[in-house]
Amino acid sequence: MNVRKGMQMKRSLFCFGMMVSVCCSSAAERVWQATGDGAWSDPANWGGGVLPGASDTALFNTALSADAVVTMDGPEPLVGAIKVDAADSAFTRAFDGAQAVRSNEFVKGRAELRGIWASTYKAITGVGMAAGQTAWLDLTGAAVFSATNQHALYVGNANNARGRVTVKDQARLSLSAVDTDFGISPGRNTGSVGSIVQEGGLVESTGRFLPGYYGYGAYELLGGELRLPYGAGNTRYRLAVQSNSTGLFYQRGGDLLVATNGLAVAYHFEIGSGNNNAAAVYYADGGTARFETQLRLLSGGSSVNPCYAELTVAADAVVEAGSTVYLRSPDTTLGGRTAVNLNRGGTLRAPALLQGKNGVSSLNGDGGTLELMRSSEYATLFEGLHAVTLFEGGMGLRFPGPSGAIMTGTLRGPGGWGVAAVTLSDGGSGYLAPPRVTLAGGSGSNATAVALIDHASGAVTGAVVTCRGEGYDENDVLTVSITGGGGSGCTGVASLSENRAGPLVKSGSPRLVIYSQPDFDGEYEVREGLFLHSSRNAGSPRVRGVRVSGPGAVFQNGSGTAVDNTPEKWDLVNPLATLTLGGDWGGGEVVVPCGAEDTVYRQHYSALELAFGRSRLTTTGYTPTNGAALILGTINRDPGGALAVTTTTNLNVTVSGDLSGFAFGATHPVVPAASVGVTTELATLDAEGRIVSLSEYDAGFGSDSNLYLTASASADGFAVNSVRVDDGKVLTLQEGGTTVVGSGVVLARAGTGGFTTLSGGTLTSGNGTDLILTDFHNAIERRNVSNGKSGLVADTRLTDNGTVPIALFALGRTWDPAAMSIATGPAVELTRTDNTYSGGTYILDTALAVAGDGSLGVVPAQPTNNIFTSGMAMLRAPATSATVTLHRNR
């Protein structure tokens, strides 16, 4: 080396060292000495009268006797750091105005930002930086903390330290506008407790989101917006990162968006690292979450000791993933256990839900919904999952389209007893974050719960069971351990109840196909679209029931291809199960396909429960020589339940048990609100108990008579089994008594005249359920439209049958929406305003025109719902100024 050059380099290095020494010596802690409110720019409020500069730390450690406000006068000059190291935590130091900072240090004590902090430096703001001490930072009002250059927020940023950040009102916390290996990390250090509570406002950060890094970290989204835009290679989203860590994300409101920003996603939102003894819980019971990434449970580590990852979606929460949800990492086989719980109305929405690598994982349904937004139908639904358990609340499967699914996985109900509730004995105190709840002991397993806290008092306010578990004995006493979160003293007791399998509820127009379900002892429920139970496997020998109710809801009881419906596949569904059609969502349809070659495919049910709505029994895949048979032990019908057996040649519907409860009359017993095909015929039972058309009528007016009235006439008695009246004819009832229609059925045939009328007297039903006024007119105009025509007019007083409440059931034929409007079609008119029936009013595929409130009978005090509609139904108010009071409409 040239000696002169060497001397010059030494001199330069010496000068640089002098410069560093000067700079370092000039940086100092400037101590705020005011004990109350004060202005930042007033030298008297600073020790020595020197304001902090760009390299200084503004230290706030004076004891307070009340809350105090520091008024920051402007964005300049820059200060190196704001450090709050308060001697006590009883009072809050609030910062108002605006100030430029490099970073902040909240060692202990309480601080509040009401104004603006702005940083353009890559730095770390720490909250909770002293072992055994707690620091609080609240962003309130219109506060803004904007740190755009790879800035980090670490809460619990020292071993065994505690910290909480609260964002509320319209406050905004904006970190790291560019990609960074920094980000948001509550519970950063070993033994620390870090909590971020977002009650409102906006929190956004490009980079990492790591609740529970080495310590115990929780993010609670209660309101506002949380935005985590994907950066690039440095981006991580993970709960419970390192071994022995705990990471919690509780969403009870607000909106979360984890966005890819159109970049190729190399990382995922991971619930649990899979590292030793790490525990991660994502619990949502409110708000909405949208992940453009994959969701993965137990992803990215290696486990020797037990680890746990849980996703629970409950109540009003909606969690949506733009890509696959994996119950376990698809890349690495890890130990530990994972669970996805769909509870009490929560919705998890994703293109697919898959197991990933082998391991212990479970999907538990207890009242929630899995919505699959797939673009093509493929045979992977639940395939390979360790367990799909439907607890008492069941699980919804929704297919918004365009394709449904073929279920190759199996369902099961839970065994034994499970945890019904965890009741607190003592809420404890001092909790900064929700503690973990562990349920141990007894003869069962897999019961889990989460705790909720009061953020002001630090007490635990309750515990929510996220999975009941199974296999417990009714006499088991479980140990409830409530640990972590920085507090102590909370205790609780677990109570048990007997487990029961819930329903699998299918909705969405695309079809769902299932095969063998040998262990499932719950129910199948169809609310929309086709639920096809294929005959290609062994069926569902333990299922308790099938329910079909809703728009286009169809349950196909066997394969559509007759060749699959061989005798060994008869009674594909448990013959002791109950078939329920209709209900809160309207009528439903059951398809019983025909047998192979010249055989009759058979399915038994213990009972048909016919609820509100128009329901249909039909068949498919028939030839002149084969057929189908549906054999019912009995039929029970609720008010407003209607049944159509639409195929006469290839489907026989037979009742094998007692007929007296649903078929009325001795000679030709009428099945109320039932028909064979779309005709004006009533339905009866033949000698073998088959439902067939009633083609013979009596001329008399007796209790066993089915009256076919072809001309206007007066009644000669007070009892008749059923009445069918030709178009435009009038039946005048006797005065002085109550005419009882034994089957409850009065039917007006089609025509162009209208005004088929029941006149005078008093009318009731003898079926114990409802008086069924059925109109088949199809080309007349309703009341209050031009010409004022109606189909079936009830100009008679409608009453209960003695002390038995009777409902009014206004029933029309099936409409063709393409050919009819609200001005045409069937209609029933009530002209009397002194009706006293008390069972409610049911309107199905017709218009009900009323003269006033009194036309609708007695409105019960409890419940107040009185009018029910389904299909193409309409209630028309009177032409005068009278008021019709509507109660609940469903």
GROMACS .gro file of C-alpha atoms in nm, residues 281-672:
model
  392
  281VAL     CA    1  -5.672  -2.014   1.742
  282TYR     CA    2  -5.870  -1.809   1.490
  283TYR     CA    3  -6.213  -1.749   1.644
  284ALA     CA    4  -6.474  -1.548   1.451
  285ASP     CA    5  -6.831  -1.483   1.562
  286GLY     CA    6  -6.890  -1.153   1.382
  287GLY     CA    7  -6.776  -0.938   1.093
  288THR     CA    8  -6.639  -1.045   0.757
  289ALA     CA    9  -6.296  -1.168   0.651
  290ARG     CA   10  -6.168  -1.201   0.295
  291PHE     CA   11  -5.845  -1.388   0.225
  292GLU     CA   12  -5.711  -1.377  -0.130
  293THR     CA   13  -5.450  -1.626  -0.015
  294GLN     CA   14  -5.485  -1.986   0.094
  295LEU     CA   15  -5.576  -2.063   0.453
  296ARG     CA   16  -5.360  -2.333   0.607
  297LEU     CA   17  -5.369  -2.490   0.951
  298LEU     CA   18  -5.034  -2.613   1.086
  299SER     CA   19  -4.805  -2.494   0.812
  300GLY     CA   20  -4.435  -2.431   0.801
  301GLY     CA   21  -4.271  -2.594   1.101
  302SER     CA   22  -4.183  -2.932   1.241
  303SER     CA   23  -4.344  -3.077   1.550
  304VAL     CA   24  -4.215  -3.322   1.803
  305ASN     CA   25  -4.429  -3.216   2.098
  306PRO     CA   26  -4.804  -3.152   2.060
  307CYS     CA   27  -4.917  -2.843   1.876
  308TYR     CA   28  -5.269  -2.724   1.802
  309ALA     CA   29  -5.442  -2.511   1.538
  310GLU     CA   30  -5.812  -2.419   1.531
  311LEU     CA   31  -6.040  -2.220   1.303
  312THR     CA   32  -6.389  -2.156   1.442
  313VAL     CA   33  -6.649  -1.958   1.247
  314ALA     CA   34  -6.971  -1.892   1.437
  315ALA     CA   35  -7.277  -1.668   1.472
  316ASP     CA   36  -7.277  -1.382   1.220
  317ALA     CA   37  -6.918  -1.423   1.098
  318VAL     CA   38  -6.831  -1.483   0.732
  319VAL     CA   39  -6.478  -1.601   0.650
  320GLU     CA   40  -6.402  -1.623   0.279
  321ALA     CA   41  -6.089  -1.766   0.119
  322GLY     CA   42  -6.013  -1.701  -0.246
  323SER     CA   43  -5.814  -2.022  -0.260
  324THR     CA   44  -5.814  -2.360  -0.090
  325VAL     CA   45  -5.858  -2.405   0.285
  326TYR     CA   46  -5.627  -2.680   0.408
  327LEU     CA   47  -5.688  -2.855   0.738
  328ARG     CA   48  -5.317  -2.928   0.738
  329SER     CA   49  -5.020  -2.812   0.534
  330PRO     CA   50  -5.019  -2.974   0.188
  331ASP     CA   51  -4.639  -2.959   0.186
  332THR     CA   52  -4.512  -3.091   0.521
  333THR     CA   53  -4.633  -3.372   0.743
  334LEU     CA   54  -4.655  -3.233   1.095
  335GLY     CA   55  -4.761  -3.369   1.429
  336GLY     CA   56  -5.024  -3.208   1.647
  337ARG     CA   57  -5.396  -3.166   1.590
  338THR     CA   58  -5.614  -2.929   1.387
  339ALA     CA   59  -5.986  -2.853   1.388
  340VAL     CA   60  -6.222  -2.646   1.177
  341ASN     CA   61  -6.546  -2.572   1.364
  342LEU     CA   62  -6.853  -2.428   1.191
  343ASN     CA   63  -7.093  -2.323   1.466
  344ARG     CA   64  -7.422  -2.140   1.525
  345GLY     CA   65  -7.471  -1.966   1.190
  346GLY     CA   66  -7.110  -1.895   1.091
  347THR     CA   67  -7.011  -1.927   0.724
  348LEU     CA   68  -6.680  -2.045   0.580
  349ARG     CA   69  -6.662  -1.976   0.206
  350ALA     CA   70  -6.392  -2.122  -0.019
  351PRO     CA   71  -6.341  -2.294  -0.357
  352ALA     CA   72  -6.238  -2.611  -0.176
  353LEU     CA   73  -6.165  -2.753   0.168
  354LEU     CA   74  -5.899  -3.025   0.172
  355GLN     CA   75  -5.711  -3.233   0.424
  356GLY     CA   76  -5.357  -3.166   0.300
  357LYS     CA   77  -5.093  -3.398   0.447
  358ASN     CA   78  -5.183  -3.685   0.676
  359GLY     CA   79  -5.244  -3.617   1.042
  360VAL     CA   80  -5.511  -3.578   1.305
  361SER     CA   81  -5.759  -3.318   1.187
  362SER     CA   82  -6.135  -3.276   1.202
  363LEU     CA   83  -6.416  -3.076   1.049
  364ASN     CA   84  -6.693  -3.021   1.303
  365GLY     CA   85  -7.036  -2.887   1.213
  366ASP     CA   86  -7.257  -2.749   1.488
  367GLY     CA   87  -7.488  -2.502   1.317
  368GLY     CA   88  -7.251  -2.337   1.067
  369THR     CA   89  -7.226  -2.347   0.688
  370LEU     CA   90  -6.953  -2.447   0.444
  371GLU     CA   91  -7.003  -2.264   0.115
  372LEU     CA   92  -6.806  -2.410  -0.174
  373MET     CA   93  -6.756  -2.176  -0.470
  374ARG     CA   94  -6.619  -2.434  -0.709
  375SER     CA   95  -6.613  -2.402  -1.086
  376SER     CA   96  -6.633  -2.774  -1.164
  377GLU     CA   97  -6.776  -3.082  -0.997
  378TYR     CA   98  -6.517  -3.330  -0.879
  379ALA     CA   99  -6.506  -3.620  -0.637
  380THR     CA  100  -6.297  -3.476  -0.358
  381LEU     CA  101  -6.549  -3.337  -0.110
  382PHE     CA  102  -6.432  -3.450   0.236
  383GLU     CA  103  -6.217  -3.721   0.079
  384GLY     CA  104  -5.932  -3.815   0.310
  385LEU     CA  105  -6.048  -3.605   0.602
  386HIS     CA  106  -5.975  -3.767   0.936
  387ALA     CA  107  -6.327  -3.695   1.060
  388VAL     CA  108  -6.633  -3.496   0.953
  389THR     CA  109  -6.851  -3.485   1.262
  390LEU     CA  110  -7.196  -3.329   1.265
  391PHE     CA  111  -7.295  -3.228   1.617
  392GLU     CA  112  -7.650  -3.138   1.716
  393GLY     CA  113  -7.657  -2.811   1.521
  394GLY     CA  114  -7.554  -2.989   1.202
  395MET     CA  115  -7.378  -2.828   0.907
  396GLY     CA  116  -7.492  -2.652   0.594
  397LEU     CA  117  -7.339  -2.725   0.253
  398ARG     CA  118  -7.410  -2.441   0.013
  399PHE     CA  119  -7.323  -2.438  -0.357
  400PRO     CA  120  -7.375  -2.094  -0.509
  401GLY     CA  121  -7.273  -2.231  -0.846
  402PRO     CA  122  -7.203  -2.309  -1.112
  403SER     CA  123  -7.117  -2.663  -0.995
  404GLY     CA  124  -7.204  -2.883  -0.702
  405ALA     CA  125  -7.008  -3.172  -0.558
  406ILE     CA  126  -6.977  -3.545  -0.533
  407MET     CA  127  -6.914  -3.644  -0.172
  408THR     CA  128  -6.673  -3.934  -0.142
  409GLY     CA  129  -6.586  -3.869   0.221
  410THR     CA  130  -6.797  -3.995   0.508
  411LEU     CA  131  -7.001  -3.826   0.775
  412ARG     CA  132  -7.052  -3.928   1.134
  413GLY     CA  133  -7.236  -3.819   1.443
  414PRO     CA  134  -7.059  -3.771   1.777
  415GLY     CA  135  -7.068  -4.049   2.033
  416GLY     CA  136  -7.123  -4.040   2.406
  417TRP     CA  137  -7.156  -3.711   2.591
  418GLY     CA  138  -6.998  -3.373   2.511
  419VAL     CA  139  -6.936  -3.040   2.679
  420ALA     CA  140  -7.250  -2.828   2.665
  421ALA     CA  141  -7.113  -2.520   2.843
  422VAL     CA  142  -6.830  -2.380   3.049
  423THR     CA  143  -6.960  -2.168   3.336
  424LEU     CA  144  -6.727  -1.929   3.515
  425SER     CA  145  -6.688  -1.957   3.890
  426ASP     CA  146  -6.460  -1.653   3.907
  427GLY     CA  147  -6.371  -1.412   3.628
  428GLY     CA  148  -6.028  -1.337   3.769
  429SER     CA  149  -5.842  -1.013   3.688
  430GLY     CA  150  -5.552  -0.862   3.500
  431TYR     CA  151  -5.611  -1.019   3.160
  432LEU     CA  152  -5.468  -0.818   2.871
  433ALA     CA  153  -5.559  -1.086   2.617
  434PRO     CA  154  -5.815  -1.366   2.619
  435PRO     CA  155  -5.671  -1.663   2.808
  436ARG     CA  156  -5.664  -2.014   2.667
  437VAL     CA  157  -5.924  -2.261   2.793
  438THR     CA  158  -5.819  -2.624   2.823
  439LEU     CA  159  -6.064  -2.904   2.900
  440ALA     CA  160  -5.895  -3.214   3.033
  441GLY     CA  161  -5.986  -3.541   3.198
  442GLY     CA  162  -6.280  -3.771   3.164
  443SER     CA  163  -6.321  -4.053   2.920
  444GLY     CA  164  -6.371  -3.840   2.606
  445SER     CA  165  -6.165  -3.605   2.392
  446ASN     CA  166  -6.152  -3.303   2.159
  447ALA     CA  167  -6.366  -3.061   2.364
  448THR     CA  168  -6.246  -2.702   2.317
  449ALA     CA  169  -6.353  -2.354   2.426
  450VAL     CA  170  -6.242  -1.993   2.406
  451ALA     CA  171  -6.261  -1.721   2.670
  452LEU     CA  172  -6.381  -1.362   2.629
  453ILE     CA  173  -6.261  -1.071   2.840
  454ASP     CA  174  -6.370  -0.724   2.946
  455HIS     CA  175  -6.099  -0.494   2.815
  456ALA     CA  176  -6.162  -0.228   3.076
  457SER     CA  177  -6.166  -0.443   3.389
  458GLY     CA  178  -5.937  -0.722   3.272
  459ALA     CA  179  -6.180  -0.989   3.392
  460VAL     CA  180  -6.294  -1.289   3.192
  461THR     CA  181  -6.663  -1.244   3.109
  462GLY     CA  182  -6.745  -1.584   2.969
  463ALA     CA  183  -6.636  -1.891   2.781
  464VAL     CA  184  -6.775  -2.026   2.453
  465VAL     CA  185  -6.758  -2.393   2.364
  466THR     CA  186  -6.613  -2.423   2.014
  467CYS     CA  187  -6.634  -2.802   1.998
  468ARG     CA  188  -6.836  -3.019   2.235
  469GLY     CA  189  -6.601  -3.315   2.200
  470GLU     CA  190  -6.726  -3.669   2.230
  471GLY     CA  191  -6.692  -3.997   2.410
  472TYR     CA  192  -6.737  -3.853   2.758
  473ASP     CA  193  -6.938  -4.034   3.023
  474GLU     CA  194  -7.227  -3.850   3.186
  475ASN     CA  195  -7.054  -3.878   3.525
  476ASP     CA  196  -6.719  -3.741   3.407
  477VAL     CA  197  -6.580  -3.437   3.587
  478LEU     CA  198  -6.356  -3.234   3.358
  479THR     CA  199  -6.074  -3.006   3.467
  480VAL     CA  200  -6.111  -2.654   3.327
  481SER     CA  201  -5.776  -2.477   3.302
  482ILE     CA  202  -5.775  -2.107   3.211
  483THR     CA  203  -5.421  -1.989   3.148
  484GLY     CA  204  -5.225  -1.717   2.972
  485GLY     CA  205  -5.329  -1.369   2.869
  486GLY     CA  206  -5.145  -1.199   3.155
  487GLY     CA  207  -5.414  -1.242   3.419
  488SER     CA  208  -5.499  -1.487   3.692
  489GLY     CA  209  -5.775  -1.614   3.914
  490CYS     CA  210  -6.028  -1.721   3.650
  491THR     CA  211  -6.191  -2.057   3.716
  492GLY     CA  212  -6.473  -2.244   3.551
  493VAL     CA  213  -6.681  -2.561   3.549
  494ALA     CA  214  -6.774  -2.772   3.246
  495SER     CA  215  -7.121  -2.922   3.217
  496LEU     CA  216  -7.197  -3.219   2.992
  497SER     CA  217  -7.494  -3.323   2.781
  498GLU     CA  218  -7.563  -3.626   2.565
  499ASN     CA  219  -7.441  -3.584   2.209
  500ARG     CA  220  -7.679  -3.610   1.917
  501ALA     CA  221  -7.604  -3.604   1.545
  502GLY     CA  222  -7.732  -3.299   1.359
  503PRO     CA  223  -7.846  -3.257   0.999
  504LEU     CA  224  -7.650  -3.215   0.678
  505VAL     CA  225  -7.829  -2.920   0.515
  506LYS     CA  226  -7.788  -2.876   0.140
  507SER     CA  227  -7.863  -2.545  -0.035
  508GLY     CA  228  -7.778  -2.390  -0.371
  509SER     CA  229  -7.914  -2.500  -0.708
  510PRO     CA  230  -7.617  -2.721  -0.818
  511ARG     CA  231  -7.652  -3.084  -0.719
  512LEU     CA  232  -7.491  -3.275  -0.435
  513VAL     CA  233  -7.430  -3.647  -0.488
  514ILE     CA  234  -7.350  -3.875  -0.195
  515TYR     CA  235  -7.264  -4.242  -0.170
  516SER     CA  236  -7.244  -4.472   0.133
  517GLN     CA  237  -7.278  -4.314   0.475
  518PRO     CA  238  -7.270  -4.618   0.705
  519ASP     CA  239  -7.206  -4.427   1.028
  520PHE     CA  240  -7.418  -4.115   0.991
  521ASP     CA  241  -7.719  -4.112   1.225
  522GLY     CA  242  -7.832  -3.754   1.169
  523GLU     CA  243  -8.068  -3.618   0.904
  524TYR     CA  244  -8.042  -3.511   0.541
  525GLU     CA  245  -8.206  -3.176   0.477
  526VAL     CA  246  -8.256  -3.021   0.134
  527ARG     CA  247  -8.345  -2.651   0.109
  528GLU     CA  248  -8.253  -2.586  -0.253
  529GLY     CA  249  -8.147  -2.782  -0.559
  530LEU     CA  250  -8.093  -3.157  -0.601
  531PHE     CA  251  -7.960  -3.387  -0.327
  532LEU     CA  252  -7.900  -3.720  -0.500
  533HIS     CA  253  -7.838  -4.028  -0.286
  534SER     CA  254  -7.676  -4.268  -0.530
  535SER     CA  255  -7.761  -4.639  -0.529
  536ARG     CA  256  -7.407  -4.729  -0.631
  537ASN     CA  257  -7.301  -4.797  -0.272
  538ALA     CA  258  -7.455  -4.932   0.045
  539GLY     CA  259  -7.672  -4.632   0.136
  540SER     CA  260  -7.748  -4.471   0.472
  541PRO     CA  261  -7.871  -4.744   0.707
  542ARG     CA  262  -7.864  -4.528   1.023
  543VAL     CA  263  -7.993  -4.189   0.906
  544ARG     CA  264  -8.284  -4.068   1.122
  545GLY     CA  265  -8.472  -3.860   0.870
  546VAL     CA  266  -8.494  -3.676   0.539
  547ARG     CA  267  -8.632  -3.319   0.522
  548VAL     CA  268  -8.708  -3.141   0.195
  549SER     CA  269  -8.832  -2.782   0.196
  550GLY     CA  270  -8.742  -2.491  -0.025
  551PRO     CA  271  -8.735  -2.349  -0.379
  552GLY     CA  272  -8.648  -2.630  -0.618
  553ALA     CA  273  -8.554  -2.859  -0.329
  554VAL     CA  274  -8.540  -3.223  -0.445
  555PHE     CA  275  -8.425  -3.538  -0.269
  556GLN     CA  276  -8.366  -3.823  -0.511
  557ASN     CA  277  -8.390  -4.151  -0.321
  558GLY     CA  278  -8.174  -4.364  -0.552
  559SER     CA  279  -7.991  -4.342  -0.882
  560GLY     CA  280  -8.154  -4.194  -1.188
  561THR     CA  281  -8.029  -4.485  -1.395
  562ALA     CA  282  -8.265  -4.777  -1.333
  563VAL     CA  283  -7.989  -5.034  -1.380
  564ASP     CA  284  -7.840  -4.923  -1.043
  565ASN     CA  285  -8.165  -4.974  -0.852
  566THR     CA  286  -8.148  -5.350  -0.807
  567PRO     CA  287  -8.334  -5.530  -0.525
  568GLU     CA  288  -8.035  -5.529  -0.292
  569LYS     CA  289  -8.046  -5.148  -0.306
  570TRP     CA  290  -8.408  -5.126  -0.193
  571ASP     CA  291  -8.446  -4.919   0.123
  572LEU     CA  292  -8.135  -4.722   0.039
  573VAL     CA  293  -8.234  -4.492   0.326
  574ASN     CA  294  -8.299  -4.637   0.672
  575PRO     CA  295  -8.663  -4.763   0.651
  576LEU     CA  296  -8.720  -4.647   1.011
  577ALA     CA  297  -8.642  -4.287   0.915
  578THR     CA  298  -8.903  -4.010   0.889
  579LEU     CA  299  -8.963  -3.827   0.561
  580THR     CA  300  -9.062  -3.461   0.612
  581LEU     CA  301  -9.182  -3.249   0.320
  582GLY     CA  302  -9.249  -2.875   0.340
  583GLY     CA  303  -9.186  -2.634   0.623
  584ASP     CA  304  -9.046  -2.287   0.674
  585TRP     CA  305  -8.901  -2.268   0.321
  586GLY     CA  306  -9.205  -2.408   0.139
  587GLY     CA  307  -9.276  -2.745  -0.019
  588GLY     CA  308  -9.028  -3.003  -0.139
  589GLU     CA  309  -9.001  -3.290  -0.385
  590VAL     CA  310  -8.891  -3.651  -0.347
  591VAL     CA  311  -8.798  -3.861  -0.649
  592VAL     CA  312  -8.816  -4.237  -0.608
  593PRO     CA  313  -8.666  -4.380  -0.929
  594CYS     CA  314  -8.785  -4.702  -1.083
  595GLY     CA  315  -8.618  -5.037  -1.045
  596ALA     CA  316  -8.402  -5.224  -1.291
  597GLU     CA  317  -8.571  -5.414  -1.578
  598ASP     CA  318  -8.913  -5.535  -1.463
  599THR     CA  319  -8.864  -5.476  -1.087
  600VAL     CA  320  -9.035  -5.226  -0.860
  601TYR     CA  321  -8.784  -5.022  -0.661
  602ARG     CA  322  -8.900  -4.989  -0.299
  603GLN     CA  323  -8.830  -4.741  -0.021
  604HIS     CA  324  -8.995  -4.751   0.321
  605TYR     CA  325  -9.026  -4.462   0.566
  606SER     CA  326  -9.177  -4.487   0.912
  607ALA     CA  327  -9.383  -4.174   0.850
  608LEU     CA  328  -9.444  -3.889   0.610
  609GLU     CA  329  -9.460  -3.556   0.792
  610LEU     CA  330  -9.632  -3.308   0.561
  611ALA     CA  331  -9.559  -2.949   0.664
  612PHE     CA  332  -9.655  -2.613   0.511
  613GLY     CA  333  -9.611  -2.581   0.135
  614ARG     CA  334  -9.687  -2.773  -0.184
  615SER     CA  335  -9.485  -3.093  -0.194
  616ARG     CA  336  -9.448  -3.353  -0.466
  617LEU     CA  337  -9.374  -3.724  -0.498
  618THR     CA  338  -9.259  -3.847  -0.838
  619THR     CA  339  -9.038  -4.095  -1.018
  620THR     CA  340  -8.794  -4.115  -1.307
  621GLY     CA  341  -8.615  -4.366  -1.526
  622TYR     CA  342  -8.916  -4.588  -1.595
  623THR     CA  343  -9.027  -4.824  -1.872
  624PRO     CA  344  -9.367  -4.990  -1.926
  625THR     CA  345  -9.256  -5.286  -1.712
  626ASN     CA  346  -9.071  -5.142  -1.415
  627GLY     CA  347  -9.182  -4.909  -1.138
  628ALA     CA  348  -9.126  -4.759  -0.793
  629ALA     CA  349  -9.302  -4.789  -0.460
  630LEU     CA  350  -9.291  -4.554  -0.162
  631ILE     CA  351  -9.433  -4.721   0.148
  632LEU     CA  352  -9.518  -4.496   0.443
  633GLY     CA  353  -9.606  -4.615   0.790
  634THR     CA  354  -9.839  -4.319   0.836
  635ILE     CA  355  -9.894  -3.960   0.729
  636ASN     CA  356  -9.910  -3.659   0.960
  637ARG     CA  357 -10.009  -3.324   0.813
  638ASP     CA  358  -9.963  -2.974   0.956
  639PRO     CA  359 -10.185  -2.677   0.858
  640GLY     CA  360 -10.116  -2.566   0.503
  641GLY     CA  361  -9.948  -2.888   0.392
  642ALA     CA  362 -10.034  -3.001   0.037
  643LEU     CA  363  -9.917  -3.312  -0.147
  644ALA     CA  364  -9.921  -3.404  -0.517
  645VAL     CA  365  -9.842  -3.755  -0.639
  646THR     CA  366  -9.761  -3.665  -0.994
  647THR     CA  367  -9.706  -4.002  -1.162
  648THR     CA  368  -9.980  -4.266  -1.166
  649THR     CA  369  -9.830  -4.540  -1.384
  650ASN     CA  370  -9.491  -4.607  -1.231
  651LEU     CA  371  -9.505  -4.480  -0.870
  652ASN     CA  372  -9.726  -4.628  -0.603
  653VAL     CA  373  -9.751  -4.438  -0.277
  654THR     CA  374  -9.890  -4.667  -0.009
  655VAL     CA  375  -9.970  -4.621   0.359
  656SER     CA  376  -9.917  -4.940   0.557
  657GLY     CA  377 -10.028  -4.826   0.902
  658ASP     CA  378 -10.328  -4.664   1.067
  659LEU     CA  379 -10.519  -4.445   0.820
  660SER     CA  380 -10.760  -4.274   1.059
  661GLY     CA  381 -10.541  -3.977   1.140
  662PHE     CA  382 -10.512  -3.845   0.786
  663ALA     CA  383 -10.785  -3.998   0.568
  664PHE     CA  384 -11.145  -3.892   0.639
  665GLY     CA  385 -11.468  -4.065   0.546
  666ALA     CA  386 -11.579  -4.429   0.540
  667THR     CA  387 -11.677  -4.499   0.177
  668HIS     CA  388 -11.411  -4.301  -0.002
  669PRO     CA  389 -11.175  -4.157   0.263
  670VAL     CA  390 -11.034  -3.825   0.145
  671VAL     CA  391 -10.669  -3.733   0.200
  672PRO     CA  392 -10.684  -3.355   0.263
   0.00000   0.00000   0.00000
